[in-house]
Amino acid sequence: MKRREIATGLGAATLAAGAAMAQSPLSRATPPPMIGAITEVPGIKVGHFTDSRRPTGCTVILTEEGATAGVDVRGAAPGTRETDLLNPANLVEKVHAVLLSGGSAFGLEAATGVVRWLEEKGIGYPAGPARVPIVPAAILFDLGLGDHRIRPDAAAGHAACEAASAEAPAEGSVGAGTGATVGKLFGMARAMKGGIGTASVRVGAITVGAIVAVNAVGDVIDPATGEVMAGARDAEGRRPFGATAGILRGELPPPMQAGMATTIGVVATDATLTKAQCGRLAGAAHDGLARTIDPIHTMSDGDTVFALATGKSGLPGNMMALGAVVPHVMAAAVLRAVRAAKAVGGSPPGMSELR
């Protein structure tokens, strides 16, 4: 009996402690607001080019002194350049820029302008008599807004480099996020504007940042509240519909051509990492996309995230800590992208009504 009483007492104490924790603010603690930008990471500059002729553009993330890089591609319809080079088994260790661009596959041409700008500055991988700038790139589909014949080209990439600085970059309907849209699962007529967003946080002596152009098939959801921030609207265009919830209720989406969306981004840190570790960090960033975009990584998305390590802190990266923090930084950047987005010329009617 005594043993039973002791066991019961311990159980009651444990339950009481659990109940107290459930009421404690600590049990519901969320990360502090992330209000910085990826440019808080030493060694990173960002520049936008926004094409005023239609909603499109590109964004360059410059690492002029070189940064170790990795990539993780999860979407089924990616458009990329130089991603094979980021395999840890391959030769080149550092990149000099990453380009994010609208314009679908045509937009990859903008990376040529980034390469030209870096070459003009004498920046690149030593290769015989030349220095070859290493510029991985990824594109998103925004040809559905305005004149599809207008898309970022080499001149656009060069202009983005000219505009680059270590100041906090503009967010919303600029650069690669200019023509971005979200909530396209039930057609563009029920979609809303996406955009580009950035965030950063300090982890001890290490800085972690993210920038992302949000152009998803799915809805953007605040993980803290479950609220649809931007996404598919109901048939009347008056309120968020909840794309996945609609499917579960039995409303199936119409057929959608592959490659009509895509969310692309970069996470960066001033820690010292290997290429393999950068690849793992890029993978962790996709967790941030999964927390804020539903559905994610679909057959019509080419979701791609790069990771950069500038090593400017002189400290080795704690992968456990970085892997825990990076999804939160990426999620914050996604939410900031849609909160800052504005309707632009060529948007479907009503696309900005819920802003």
Steps between C-alpha positions, in 0.01 A plus 500: 500500500777740587664438165168569327451820696850616411444418134164678502654798671777523247249470218290779644805720542603434143151581373490815709835610366384427147184703553703789638730488200201498266389827657849645497594752230818300452306202365349718231817693430570587140823638355540878530400708199764488230521852367845507343604419144736254334740791455562487876723203414852641443616444144150514346361771273160500328385685191164506319410574142129570446371527143246781485364379165327204663512330839828309490856539621800334658694511825871436548664388823865599467785330687790679335764343724352157439274284715469127545168391356247220487158449346187294556239465224163362613249616241424282198544774238827683575685740274859532615859570399831376651330287767703187414814690593373527858517124551762443773677251273563763234797733469417867560451586866370857487250705304507875435127567468160333486231630267124470557296597196157520351438422135489121519789329315557818299599674824811286537656736246523761776774294665722578199477867593608418855796304366596794278481747790718280721751452218522878460595517868767228461300257716490130422650155524859496366495303175812539289515855363148586620297533815167326459220631728289220648133602503234237576148613416136399528189635332128522569207514260338844471415505129127505572500870589543758227698450179681167534754611240647737758723312743830553684805483274874548537458876527253447787748282689775756448271778625411300812873475580542875450219556750634255760592620846531381857194703598173321573339432161148599403231235547173413332439561130859565398781304340431129459176547694353764267273264307467235768156363588369248752191285543482387136367151565152603389614728217652845465162670523485393866868564581667782694829684476820351634831680530849488642586518869802480727579441867796433729586408856806475722588164652770578753787642296357367172258678266245312288294663225259406224348653189219336302285573197160345574317391186324189624217285376393477863374742763728692738404422859618657826621194698439678831127545436407276207364809322519512121705814433468480123374232266211361305177698544146368488306503173373853575853621569402640840690290755773238531379161389761267649624293209582177681190530718297539183644179359420318825144630473478342156564794266771379265719756319500519122799357309805724526796508266827405664750776571250782551622607843816447716640649820874573492729631770833520676603447862836634614722500807835645596602168654762279336335200335590232246309451175329196652391702803369775272292239320353387830425862592317551170296191580411638844379821333242297309347418839429873530322489164299198612388683815370799307389376155225240450523301280874521438742324262228415249534376143451860383760651736876499450578592861875556538704633793871587501712528814805724533769506771727804486716394796534863605444423868805272503294248696400147403128453458307302757281299264255401771435863589502621140267222390255596773506873424508509119138380452377784724699760308374370166141489628529863616630603157205327329247686715675832442494439125122483479436768761706747298359398159286744305282469193677590178389569145379185330381329817174307478201709616453495876841353567581773754160519671609304806819700560 
